[in-house]
PDB file of C-alpha atoms and ligand atoms in Angstrom:
ATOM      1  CA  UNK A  67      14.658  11.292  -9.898  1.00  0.00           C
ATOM      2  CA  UNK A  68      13.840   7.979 -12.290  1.00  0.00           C
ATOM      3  CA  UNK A  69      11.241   7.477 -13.704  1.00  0.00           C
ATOM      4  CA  UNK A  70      10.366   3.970 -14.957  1.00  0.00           C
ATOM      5  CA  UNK A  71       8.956   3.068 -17.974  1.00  0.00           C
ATOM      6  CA  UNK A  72       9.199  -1.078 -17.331  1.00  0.00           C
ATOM      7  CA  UNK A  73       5.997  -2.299 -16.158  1.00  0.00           C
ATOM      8  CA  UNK A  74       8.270  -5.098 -14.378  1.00  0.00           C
ATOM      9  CA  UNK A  75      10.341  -2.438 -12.266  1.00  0.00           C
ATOM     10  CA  UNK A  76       9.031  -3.854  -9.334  1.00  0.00           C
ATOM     11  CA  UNK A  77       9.457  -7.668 -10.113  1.00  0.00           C
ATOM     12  CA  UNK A  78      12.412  -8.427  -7.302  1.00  0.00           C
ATOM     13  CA  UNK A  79      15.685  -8.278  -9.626  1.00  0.00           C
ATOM     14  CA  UNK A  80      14.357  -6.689 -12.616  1.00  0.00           C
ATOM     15  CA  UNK A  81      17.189  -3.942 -12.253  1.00  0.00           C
ATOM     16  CA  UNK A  82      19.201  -2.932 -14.959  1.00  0.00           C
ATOM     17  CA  UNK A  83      22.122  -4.701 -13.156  1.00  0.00           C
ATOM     18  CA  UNK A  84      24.651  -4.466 -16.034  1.00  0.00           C
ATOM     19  CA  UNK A  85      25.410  -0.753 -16.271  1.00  0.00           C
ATOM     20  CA  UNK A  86      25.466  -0.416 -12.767  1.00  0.00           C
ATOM     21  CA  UNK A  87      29.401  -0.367 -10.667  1.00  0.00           C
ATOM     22  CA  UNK A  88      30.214  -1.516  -7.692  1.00  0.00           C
ATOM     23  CA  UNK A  89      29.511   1.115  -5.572  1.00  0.00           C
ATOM     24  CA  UNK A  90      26.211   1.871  -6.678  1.00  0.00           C
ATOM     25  CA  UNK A  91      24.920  -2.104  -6.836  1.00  0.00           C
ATOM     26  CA  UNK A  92      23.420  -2.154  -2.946  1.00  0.00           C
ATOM     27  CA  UNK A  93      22.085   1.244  -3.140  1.00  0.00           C
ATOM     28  CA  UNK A  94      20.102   0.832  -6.394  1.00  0.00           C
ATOM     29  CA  UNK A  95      19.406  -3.049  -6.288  1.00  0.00           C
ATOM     30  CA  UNK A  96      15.331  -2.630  -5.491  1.00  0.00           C
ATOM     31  CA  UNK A  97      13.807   0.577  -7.641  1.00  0.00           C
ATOM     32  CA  UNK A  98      12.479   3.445  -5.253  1.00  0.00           C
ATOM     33  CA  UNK A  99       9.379   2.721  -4.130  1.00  0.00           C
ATOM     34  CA  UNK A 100       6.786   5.841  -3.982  1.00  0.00           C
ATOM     35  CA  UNK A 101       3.788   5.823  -2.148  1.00  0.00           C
ATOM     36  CA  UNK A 102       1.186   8.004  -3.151  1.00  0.00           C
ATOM     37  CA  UNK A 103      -2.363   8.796  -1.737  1.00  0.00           C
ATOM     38  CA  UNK A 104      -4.653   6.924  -4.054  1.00  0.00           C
ATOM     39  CA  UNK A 105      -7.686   9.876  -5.179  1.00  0.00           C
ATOM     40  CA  UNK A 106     -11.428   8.858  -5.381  1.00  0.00           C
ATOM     41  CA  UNK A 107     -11.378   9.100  -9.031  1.00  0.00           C
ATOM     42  CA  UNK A 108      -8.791   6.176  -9.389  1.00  0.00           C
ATOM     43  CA  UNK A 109     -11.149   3.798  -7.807  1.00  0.00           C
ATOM     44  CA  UNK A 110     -11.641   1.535 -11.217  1.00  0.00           C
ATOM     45  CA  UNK A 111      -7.823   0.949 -10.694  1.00  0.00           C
ATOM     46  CA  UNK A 112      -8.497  -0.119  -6.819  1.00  0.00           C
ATOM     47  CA  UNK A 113     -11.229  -2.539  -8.449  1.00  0.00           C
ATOM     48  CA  UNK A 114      -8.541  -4.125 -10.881  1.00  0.00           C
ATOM     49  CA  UNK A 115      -6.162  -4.486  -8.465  1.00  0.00           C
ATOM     50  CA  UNK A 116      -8.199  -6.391  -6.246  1.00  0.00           C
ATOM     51  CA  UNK A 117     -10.132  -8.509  -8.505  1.00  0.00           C
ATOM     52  CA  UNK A 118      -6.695  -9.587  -9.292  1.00  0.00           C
ATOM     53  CA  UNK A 119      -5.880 -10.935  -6.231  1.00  0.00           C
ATOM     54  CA  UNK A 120      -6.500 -14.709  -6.376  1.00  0.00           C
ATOM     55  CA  UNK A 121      -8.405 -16.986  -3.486  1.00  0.00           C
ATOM     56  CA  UNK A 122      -5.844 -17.812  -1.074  1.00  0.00           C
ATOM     57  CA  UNK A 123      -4.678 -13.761  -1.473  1.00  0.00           C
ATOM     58  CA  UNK A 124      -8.347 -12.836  -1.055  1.00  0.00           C
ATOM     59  CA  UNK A 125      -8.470 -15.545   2.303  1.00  0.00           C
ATOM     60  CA  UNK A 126      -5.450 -13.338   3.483  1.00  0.00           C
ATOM     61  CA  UNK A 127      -6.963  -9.692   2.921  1.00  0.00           C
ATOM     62  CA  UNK A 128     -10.109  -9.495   3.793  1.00  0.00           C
ATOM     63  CA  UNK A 129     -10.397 -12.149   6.286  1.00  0.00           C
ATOM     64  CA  UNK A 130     -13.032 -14.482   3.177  1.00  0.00           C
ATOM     65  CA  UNK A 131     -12.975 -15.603   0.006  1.00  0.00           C
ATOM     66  CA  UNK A 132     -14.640 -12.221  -1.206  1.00  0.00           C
ATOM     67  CA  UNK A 133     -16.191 -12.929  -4.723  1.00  0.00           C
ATOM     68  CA  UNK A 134     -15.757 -10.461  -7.681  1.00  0.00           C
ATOM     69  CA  UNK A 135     -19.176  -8.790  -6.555  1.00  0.00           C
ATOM     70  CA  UNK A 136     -18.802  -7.962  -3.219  1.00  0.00           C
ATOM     71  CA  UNK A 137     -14.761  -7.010  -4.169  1.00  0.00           C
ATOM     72  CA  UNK A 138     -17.043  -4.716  -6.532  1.00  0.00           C
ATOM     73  CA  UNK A 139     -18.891  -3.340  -3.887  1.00  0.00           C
ATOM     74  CA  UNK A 140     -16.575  -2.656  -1.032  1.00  0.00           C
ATOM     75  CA  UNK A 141     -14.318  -0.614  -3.583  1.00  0.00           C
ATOM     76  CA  UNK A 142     -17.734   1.357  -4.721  1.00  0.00           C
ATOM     77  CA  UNK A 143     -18.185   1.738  -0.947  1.00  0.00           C
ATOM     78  CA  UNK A 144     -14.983   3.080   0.219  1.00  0.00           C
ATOM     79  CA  UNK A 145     -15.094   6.294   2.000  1.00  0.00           C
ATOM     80  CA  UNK A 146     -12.363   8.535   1.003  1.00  0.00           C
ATOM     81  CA  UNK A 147     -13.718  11.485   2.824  1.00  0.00           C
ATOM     82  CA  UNK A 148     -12.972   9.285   5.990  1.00  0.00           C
ATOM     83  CA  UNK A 149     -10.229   6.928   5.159  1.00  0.00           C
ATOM     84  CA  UNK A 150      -7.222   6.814   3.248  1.00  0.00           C
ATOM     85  CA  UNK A 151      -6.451   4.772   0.631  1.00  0.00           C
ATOM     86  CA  UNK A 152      -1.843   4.773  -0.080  1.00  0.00           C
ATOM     87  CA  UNK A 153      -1.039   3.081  -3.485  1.00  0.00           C
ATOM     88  CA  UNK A 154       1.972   2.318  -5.407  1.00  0.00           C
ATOM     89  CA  UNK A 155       1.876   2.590  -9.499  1.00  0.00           C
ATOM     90  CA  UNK A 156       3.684   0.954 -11.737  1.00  0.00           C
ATOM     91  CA  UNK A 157       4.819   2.487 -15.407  1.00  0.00           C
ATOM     92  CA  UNK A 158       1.664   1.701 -16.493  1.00  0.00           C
ATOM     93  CA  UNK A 159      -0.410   3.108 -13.579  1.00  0.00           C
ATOM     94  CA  UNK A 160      -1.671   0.144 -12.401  1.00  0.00           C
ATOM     95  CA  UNK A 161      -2.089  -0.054  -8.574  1.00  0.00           C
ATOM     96  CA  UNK A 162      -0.071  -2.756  -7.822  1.00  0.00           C
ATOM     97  CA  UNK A 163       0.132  -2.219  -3.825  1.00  0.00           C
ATOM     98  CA  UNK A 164      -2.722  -0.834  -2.000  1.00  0.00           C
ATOM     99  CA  UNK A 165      -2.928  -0.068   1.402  1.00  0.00           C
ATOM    100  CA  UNK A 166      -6.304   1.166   3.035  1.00  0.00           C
ATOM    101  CA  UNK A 167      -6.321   3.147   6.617  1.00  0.00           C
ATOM    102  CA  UNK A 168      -9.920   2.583   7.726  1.00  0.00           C
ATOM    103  CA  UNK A 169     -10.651   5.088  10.981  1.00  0.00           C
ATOM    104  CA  UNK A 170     -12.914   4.369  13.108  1.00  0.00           C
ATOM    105  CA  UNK A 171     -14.223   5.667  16.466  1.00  0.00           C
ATOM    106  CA  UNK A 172     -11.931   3.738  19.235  1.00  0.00           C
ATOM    107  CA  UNK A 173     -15.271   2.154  20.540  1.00  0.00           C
ATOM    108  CA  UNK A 174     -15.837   0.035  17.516  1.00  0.00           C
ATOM    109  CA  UNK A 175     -12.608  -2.307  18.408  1.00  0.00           C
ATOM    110  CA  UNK A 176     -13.126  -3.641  21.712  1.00  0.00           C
ATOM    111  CA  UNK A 177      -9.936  -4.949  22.078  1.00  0.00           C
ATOM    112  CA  UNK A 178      -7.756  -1.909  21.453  1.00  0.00           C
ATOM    113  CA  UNK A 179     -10.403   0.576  23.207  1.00  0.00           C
ATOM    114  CA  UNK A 180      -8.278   0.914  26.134  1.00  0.00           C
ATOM    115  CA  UNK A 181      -5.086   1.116  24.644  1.00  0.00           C
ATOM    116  CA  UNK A 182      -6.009   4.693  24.037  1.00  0.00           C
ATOM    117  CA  UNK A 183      -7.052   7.839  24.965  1.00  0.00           C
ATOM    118  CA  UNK A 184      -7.411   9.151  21.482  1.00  0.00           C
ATOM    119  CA  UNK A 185     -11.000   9.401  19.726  1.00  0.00           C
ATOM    120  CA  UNK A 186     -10.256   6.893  17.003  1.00  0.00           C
ATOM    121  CA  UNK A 187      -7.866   4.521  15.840  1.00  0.00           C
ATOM    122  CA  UNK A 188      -7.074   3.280  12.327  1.00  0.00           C
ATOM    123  CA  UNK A 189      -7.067   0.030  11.147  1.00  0.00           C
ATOM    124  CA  UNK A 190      -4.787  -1.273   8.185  1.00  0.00           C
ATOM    125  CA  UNK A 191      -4.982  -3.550   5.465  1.00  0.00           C
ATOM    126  CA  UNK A 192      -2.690  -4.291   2.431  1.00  0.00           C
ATOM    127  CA  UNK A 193      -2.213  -6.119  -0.732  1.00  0.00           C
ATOM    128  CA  UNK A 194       0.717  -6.207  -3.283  1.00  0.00           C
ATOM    129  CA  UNK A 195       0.142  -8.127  -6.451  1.00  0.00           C
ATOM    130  CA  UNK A 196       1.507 -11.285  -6.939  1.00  0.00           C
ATOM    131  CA  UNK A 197       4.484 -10.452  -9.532  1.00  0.00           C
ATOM    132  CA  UNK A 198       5.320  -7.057  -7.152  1.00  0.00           C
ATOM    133  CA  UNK A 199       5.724  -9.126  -4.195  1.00  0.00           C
ATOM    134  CA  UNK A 200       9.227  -9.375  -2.220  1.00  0.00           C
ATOM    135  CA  UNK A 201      10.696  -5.716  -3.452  1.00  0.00           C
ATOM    136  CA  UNK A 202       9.581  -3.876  -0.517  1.00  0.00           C
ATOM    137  CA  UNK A 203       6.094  -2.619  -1.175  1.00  0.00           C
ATOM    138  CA  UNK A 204       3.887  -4.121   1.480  1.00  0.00           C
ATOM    139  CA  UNK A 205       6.675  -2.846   4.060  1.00  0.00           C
ATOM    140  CA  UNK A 206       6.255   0.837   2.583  1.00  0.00           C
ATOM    141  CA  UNK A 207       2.778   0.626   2.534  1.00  0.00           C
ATOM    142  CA  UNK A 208       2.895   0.331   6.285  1.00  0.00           C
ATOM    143  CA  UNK A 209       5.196   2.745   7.277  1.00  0.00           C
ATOM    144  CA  UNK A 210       3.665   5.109   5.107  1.00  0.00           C
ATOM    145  CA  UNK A 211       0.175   4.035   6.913  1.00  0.00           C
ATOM    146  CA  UNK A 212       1.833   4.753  10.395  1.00  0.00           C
ATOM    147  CA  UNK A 213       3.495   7.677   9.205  1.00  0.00           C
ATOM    148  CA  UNK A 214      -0.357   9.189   8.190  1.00  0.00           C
ATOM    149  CA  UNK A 215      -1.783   7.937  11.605  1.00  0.00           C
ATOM    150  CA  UNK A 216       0.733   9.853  13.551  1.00  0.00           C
ATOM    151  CA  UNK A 217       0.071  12.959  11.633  1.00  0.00           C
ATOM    152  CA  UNK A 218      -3.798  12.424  11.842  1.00  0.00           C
ATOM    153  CA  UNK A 219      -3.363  12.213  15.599  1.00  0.00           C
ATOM    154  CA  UNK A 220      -3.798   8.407  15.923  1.00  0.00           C
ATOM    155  CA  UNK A 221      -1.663   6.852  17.962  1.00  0.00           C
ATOM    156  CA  UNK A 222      -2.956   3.406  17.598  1.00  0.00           C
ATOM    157  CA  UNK A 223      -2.425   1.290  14.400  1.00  0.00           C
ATOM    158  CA  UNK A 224      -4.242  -2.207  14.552  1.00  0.00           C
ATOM    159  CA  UNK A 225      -4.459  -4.881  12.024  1.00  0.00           C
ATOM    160  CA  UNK A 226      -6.285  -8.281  11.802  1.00  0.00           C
ATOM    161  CA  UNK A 227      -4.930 -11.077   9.615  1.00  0.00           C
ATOM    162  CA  UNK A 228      -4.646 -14.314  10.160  1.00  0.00           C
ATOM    163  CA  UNK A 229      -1.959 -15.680  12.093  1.00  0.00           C
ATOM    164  CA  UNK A 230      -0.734 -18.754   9.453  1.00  0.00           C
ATOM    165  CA  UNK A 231      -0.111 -15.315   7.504  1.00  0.00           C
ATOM    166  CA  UNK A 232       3.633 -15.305   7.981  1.00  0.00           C
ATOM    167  CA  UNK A 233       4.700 -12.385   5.868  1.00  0.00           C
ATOM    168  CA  UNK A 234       2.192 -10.598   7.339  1.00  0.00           C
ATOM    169  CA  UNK A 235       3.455 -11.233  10.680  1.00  0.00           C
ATOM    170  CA  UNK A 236       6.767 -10.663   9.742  1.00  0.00           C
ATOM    171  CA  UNK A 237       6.223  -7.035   8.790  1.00  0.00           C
ATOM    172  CA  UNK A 238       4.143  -6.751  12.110  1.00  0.00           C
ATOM    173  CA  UNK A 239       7.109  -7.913  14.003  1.00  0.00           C
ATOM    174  CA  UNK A 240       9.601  -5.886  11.514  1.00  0.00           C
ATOM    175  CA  UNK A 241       7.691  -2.688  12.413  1.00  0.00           C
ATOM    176  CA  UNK A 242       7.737  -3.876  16.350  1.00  0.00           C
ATOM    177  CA  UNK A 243       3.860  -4.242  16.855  1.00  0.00           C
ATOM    178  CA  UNK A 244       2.662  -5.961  19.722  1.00  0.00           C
ATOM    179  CA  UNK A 245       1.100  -9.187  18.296  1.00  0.00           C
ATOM    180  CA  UNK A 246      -2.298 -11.287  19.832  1.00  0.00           C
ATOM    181  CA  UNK A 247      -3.265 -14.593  18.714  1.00  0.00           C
ATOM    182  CA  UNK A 248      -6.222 -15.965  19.293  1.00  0.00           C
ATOM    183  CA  UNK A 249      -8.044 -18.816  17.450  1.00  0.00           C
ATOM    184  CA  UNK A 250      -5.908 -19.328  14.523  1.00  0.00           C
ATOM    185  CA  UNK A 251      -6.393 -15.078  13.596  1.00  0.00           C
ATOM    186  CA  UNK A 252      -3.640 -12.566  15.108  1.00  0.00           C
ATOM    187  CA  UNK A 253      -4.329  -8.909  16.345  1.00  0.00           C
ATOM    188  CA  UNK A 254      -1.481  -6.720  15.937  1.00  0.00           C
ATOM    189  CA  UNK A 255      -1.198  -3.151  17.204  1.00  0.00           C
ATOM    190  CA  UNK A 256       1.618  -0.655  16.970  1.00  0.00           C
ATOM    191  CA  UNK A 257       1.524   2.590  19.613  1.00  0.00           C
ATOM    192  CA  UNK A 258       2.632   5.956  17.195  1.00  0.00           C
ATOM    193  CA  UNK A 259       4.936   8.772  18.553  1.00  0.00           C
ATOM    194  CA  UNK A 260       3.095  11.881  18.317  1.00  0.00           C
ATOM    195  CA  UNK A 261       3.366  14.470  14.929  1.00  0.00           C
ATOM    196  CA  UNK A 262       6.952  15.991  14.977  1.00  0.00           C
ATOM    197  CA  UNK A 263       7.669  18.833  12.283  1.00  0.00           C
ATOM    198  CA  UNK A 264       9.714  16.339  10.973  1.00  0.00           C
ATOM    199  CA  UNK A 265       7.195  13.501  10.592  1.00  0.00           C
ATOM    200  CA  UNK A 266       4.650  16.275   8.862  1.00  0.00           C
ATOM    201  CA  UNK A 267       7.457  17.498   6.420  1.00  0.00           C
ATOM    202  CA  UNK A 268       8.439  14.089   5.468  1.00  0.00           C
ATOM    203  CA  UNK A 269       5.218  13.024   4.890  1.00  0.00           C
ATOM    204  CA  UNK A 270       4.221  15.769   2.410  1.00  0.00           C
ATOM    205  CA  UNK A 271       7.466  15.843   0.670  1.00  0.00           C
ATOM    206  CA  UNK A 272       7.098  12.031  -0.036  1.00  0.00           C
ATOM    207  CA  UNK A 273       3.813  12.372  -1.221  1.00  0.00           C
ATOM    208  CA  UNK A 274       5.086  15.334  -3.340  1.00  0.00           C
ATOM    209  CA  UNK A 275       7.522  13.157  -4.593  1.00  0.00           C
ATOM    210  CA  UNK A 276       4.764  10.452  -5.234  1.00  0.00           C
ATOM    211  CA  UNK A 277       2.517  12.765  -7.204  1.00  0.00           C
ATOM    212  CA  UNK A 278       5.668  14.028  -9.332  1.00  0.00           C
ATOM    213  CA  UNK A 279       7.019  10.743 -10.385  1.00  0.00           C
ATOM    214  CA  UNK A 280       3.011   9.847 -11.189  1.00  0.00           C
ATOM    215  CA  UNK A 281       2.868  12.820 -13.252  1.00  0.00           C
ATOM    216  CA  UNK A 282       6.116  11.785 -15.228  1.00  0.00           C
ATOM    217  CA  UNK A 283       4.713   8.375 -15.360  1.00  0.00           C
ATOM    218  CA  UNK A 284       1.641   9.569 -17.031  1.00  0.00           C
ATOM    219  CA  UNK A 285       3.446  12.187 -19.823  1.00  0.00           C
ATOM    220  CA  UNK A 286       6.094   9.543 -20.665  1.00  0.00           C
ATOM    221  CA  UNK A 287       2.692   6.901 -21.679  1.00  0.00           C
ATOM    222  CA  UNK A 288       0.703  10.201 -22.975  1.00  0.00           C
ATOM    223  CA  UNK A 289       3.714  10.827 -25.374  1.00  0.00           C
ATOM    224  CA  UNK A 290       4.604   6.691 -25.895  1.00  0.00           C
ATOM    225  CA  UNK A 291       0.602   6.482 -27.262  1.00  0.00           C
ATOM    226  CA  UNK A 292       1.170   9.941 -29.683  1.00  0.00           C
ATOM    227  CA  UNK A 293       4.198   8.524 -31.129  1.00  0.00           C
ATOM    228  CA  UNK A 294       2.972   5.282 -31.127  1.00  0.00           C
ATOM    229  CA  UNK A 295       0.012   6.490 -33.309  1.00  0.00           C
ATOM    230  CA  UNK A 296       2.260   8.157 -35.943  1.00  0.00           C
ATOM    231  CA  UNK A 297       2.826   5.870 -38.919  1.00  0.00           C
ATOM    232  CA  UNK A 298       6.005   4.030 -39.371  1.00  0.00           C
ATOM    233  CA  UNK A 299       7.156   4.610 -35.309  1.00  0.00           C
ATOM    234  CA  UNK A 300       8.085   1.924 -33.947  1.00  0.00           C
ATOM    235  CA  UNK A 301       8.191   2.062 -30.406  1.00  0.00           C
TER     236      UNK A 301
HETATM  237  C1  COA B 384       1.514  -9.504   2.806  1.00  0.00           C
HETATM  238  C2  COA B 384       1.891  -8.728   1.535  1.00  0.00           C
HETATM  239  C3  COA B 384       1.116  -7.417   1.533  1.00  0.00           C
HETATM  240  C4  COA B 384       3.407  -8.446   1.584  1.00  0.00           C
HETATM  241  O1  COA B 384       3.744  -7.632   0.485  1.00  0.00           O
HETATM  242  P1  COA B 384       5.265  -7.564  -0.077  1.00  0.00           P
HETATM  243  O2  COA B 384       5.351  -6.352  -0.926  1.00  0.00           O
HETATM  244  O3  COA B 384       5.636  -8.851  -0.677  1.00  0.00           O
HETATM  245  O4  COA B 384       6.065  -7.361   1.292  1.00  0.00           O
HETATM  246  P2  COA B 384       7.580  -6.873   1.453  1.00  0.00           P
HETATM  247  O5  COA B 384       8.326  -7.165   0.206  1.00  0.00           O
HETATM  248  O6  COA B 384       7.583  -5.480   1.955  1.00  0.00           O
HETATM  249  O7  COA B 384       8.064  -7.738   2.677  1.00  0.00           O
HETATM  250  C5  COA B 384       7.967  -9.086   2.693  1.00  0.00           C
HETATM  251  C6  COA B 384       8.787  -9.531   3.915  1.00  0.00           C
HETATM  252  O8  COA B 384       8.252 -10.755   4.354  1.00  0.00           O
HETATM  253  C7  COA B 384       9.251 -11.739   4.297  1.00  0.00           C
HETATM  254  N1  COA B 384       8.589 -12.971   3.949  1.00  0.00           N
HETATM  255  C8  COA B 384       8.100 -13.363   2.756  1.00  0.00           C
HETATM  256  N2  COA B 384       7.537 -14.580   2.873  1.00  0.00           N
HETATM  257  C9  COA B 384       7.683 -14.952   4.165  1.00  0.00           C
HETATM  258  C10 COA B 384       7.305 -16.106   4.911  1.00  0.00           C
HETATM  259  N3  COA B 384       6.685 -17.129   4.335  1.00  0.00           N
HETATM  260  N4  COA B 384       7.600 -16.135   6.233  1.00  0.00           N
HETATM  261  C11 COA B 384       8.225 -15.100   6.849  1.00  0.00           C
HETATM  262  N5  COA B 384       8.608 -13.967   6.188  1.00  0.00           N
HETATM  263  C12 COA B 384       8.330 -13.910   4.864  1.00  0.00           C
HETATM  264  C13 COA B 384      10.223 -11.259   3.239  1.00  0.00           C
HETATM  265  O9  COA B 384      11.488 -11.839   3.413  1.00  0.00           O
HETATM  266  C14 COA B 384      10.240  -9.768   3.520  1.00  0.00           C
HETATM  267  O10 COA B 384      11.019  -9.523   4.652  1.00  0.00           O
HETATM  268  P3  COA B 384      12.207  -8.424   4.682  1.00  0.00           P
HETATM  269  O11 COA B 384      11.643  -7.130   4.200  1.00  0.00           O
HETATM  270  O12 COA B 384      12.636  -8.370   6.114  1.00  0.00           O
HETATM  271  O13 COA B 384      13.245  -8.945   3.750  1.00  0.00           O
HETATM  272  C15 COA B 384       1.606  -9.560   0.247  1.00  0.00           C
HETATM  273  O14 COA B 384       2.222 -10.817   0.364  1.00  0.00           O
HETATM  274  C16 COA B 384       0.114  -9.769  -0.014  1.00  0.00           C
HETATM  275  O15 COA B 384      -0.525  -8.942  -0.653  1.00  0.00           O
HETATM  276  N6  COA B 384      -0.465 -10.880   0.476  1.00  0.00           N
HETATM  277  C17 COA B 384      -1.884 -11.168   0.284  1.00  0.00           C
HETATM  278  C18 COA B 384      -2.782 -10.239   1.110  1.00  0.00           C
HETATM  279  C19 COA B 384      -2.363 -10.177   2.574  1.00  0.00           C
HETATM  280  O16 COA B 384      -1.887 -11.132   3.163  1.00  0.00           O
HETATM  281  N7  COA B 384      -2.592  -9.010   3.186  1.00  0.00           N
HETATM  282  C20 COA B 384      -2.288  -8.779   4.568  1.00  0.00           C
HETATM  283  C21 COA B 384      -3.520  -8.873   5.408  1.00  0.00           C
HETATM  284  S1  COA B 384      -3.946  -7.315   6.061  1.00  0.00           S
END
């Protein structure tokens, strides 16, 4: 497995291109992406990646220009015990993709009640920061997402963005969900397969992966800081 130590592994082309053949080029020409299930304790690095996001990105994700206090707040207020929160970390452990599975009783959306016979469905929103953009993240984040929802018996994935938001839509289109526009803002849904074996195993051996390649992530800065604090090392 790599492990990267860059914090730019996930700017689009940041590859070490040169000592790669060939062969290899396609495979290896975005770095693996690992999605991991973001833990309660990590919730000052939800609050830095979302006070990073600028207006127009803040417009896009929460449907308002959220200002730094209520950004402040609705990270204090998530509810991990009910939701899930899927992140992606760069070398430094910074979240720089978040993606946050909200479930809620099938009731409390109107417009998807009757798509389902299940008790709830989940709803999904997502941010990559700006330099992380355009490798692949906000596309992981969401299969990831549906991936969990299938597993959690969900079979009804629904998002609300605004329909000027193209990328958005093209990920929603990408992943085949039936799209609504109304008003200048889009609903999207996407109907799940049921849990397979196979959907179960996969998702617990990617977020084994996940929590492996953070754990390597965080020894290879733990031993970066020691040696940086030894005198004369230069790292
Ligand atoms: C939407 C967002 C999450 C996408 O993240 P990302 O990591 O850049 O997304 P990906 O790299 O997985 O995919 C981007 C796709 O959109 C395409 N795309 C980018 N800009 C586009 C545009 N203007 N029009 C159409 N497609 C576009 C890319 O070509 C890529 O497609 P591909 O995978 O088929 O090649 C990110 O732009 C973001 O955080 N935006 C602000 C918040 C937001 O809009 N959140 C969604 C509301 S819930």
């Amino acid at each position: 497995m790599e492990v990267a130590v860059n914090s730019n592994e996930f700017l689009p082309g940041s590859q070490g291109e040169a000592s790669l053949t060939e062969d290899n080029r396609e495979q290896v020409a975005r770095p693996t992406i690992r999605v991991k299930e973001v833990p309660e304790r990590d919730r000052r690095r939800l609050l830095m990646h979302f006070l990073e996001l600028n207006d127009s990105d803040r417009l896009l994700r929460f449907g308002t220009v959220l200002p730094d206090e209520l950004i402040t707040r609705y990270v204090q207020h998530l509810d991990f015990s009910r939701d899930t929160v899927l992140g992606v970390y760069d070398a430094k452990l910074r979240l720089v993709g978040v993606g946050h599975l909200a479930f809620a009783p099938r009731e409390a959306r109107p417009v998807i009640a009757s798509a389902t016979i299940k008790e709830r469905i989940a709803e999904f929103g997502v941010s990559v920061s700006e330099s992380a953009r355009g490798a692949g993240i906000g596309t992981k984040l969401f299969e990831r997402g549906a991936m969990h929802c299938r597993n959690a018996d969900v079979d009804t994935l629904y998002m609300h963005c605004l329909a000027s938001n193209q990328t958005m839509m093209h990920i929603a289109k990408k992943a085949g969900m039936a799209i609504h526009r109304d008003h200048g803002e889009a609903d999207a849904y996407l109907k799940l397969e049921p849990a397979s074996p196979s959907s179960v195993l996969k998702e617990a051996v990617q977020e084994q992966v996940a929590s492996l390649d953070y754990t390597l992530k965080a020894n290879t800065r733990a031993a970066l800081k020691l040696l940086g604090s030894i005198p004369g090392f230069k790292s």
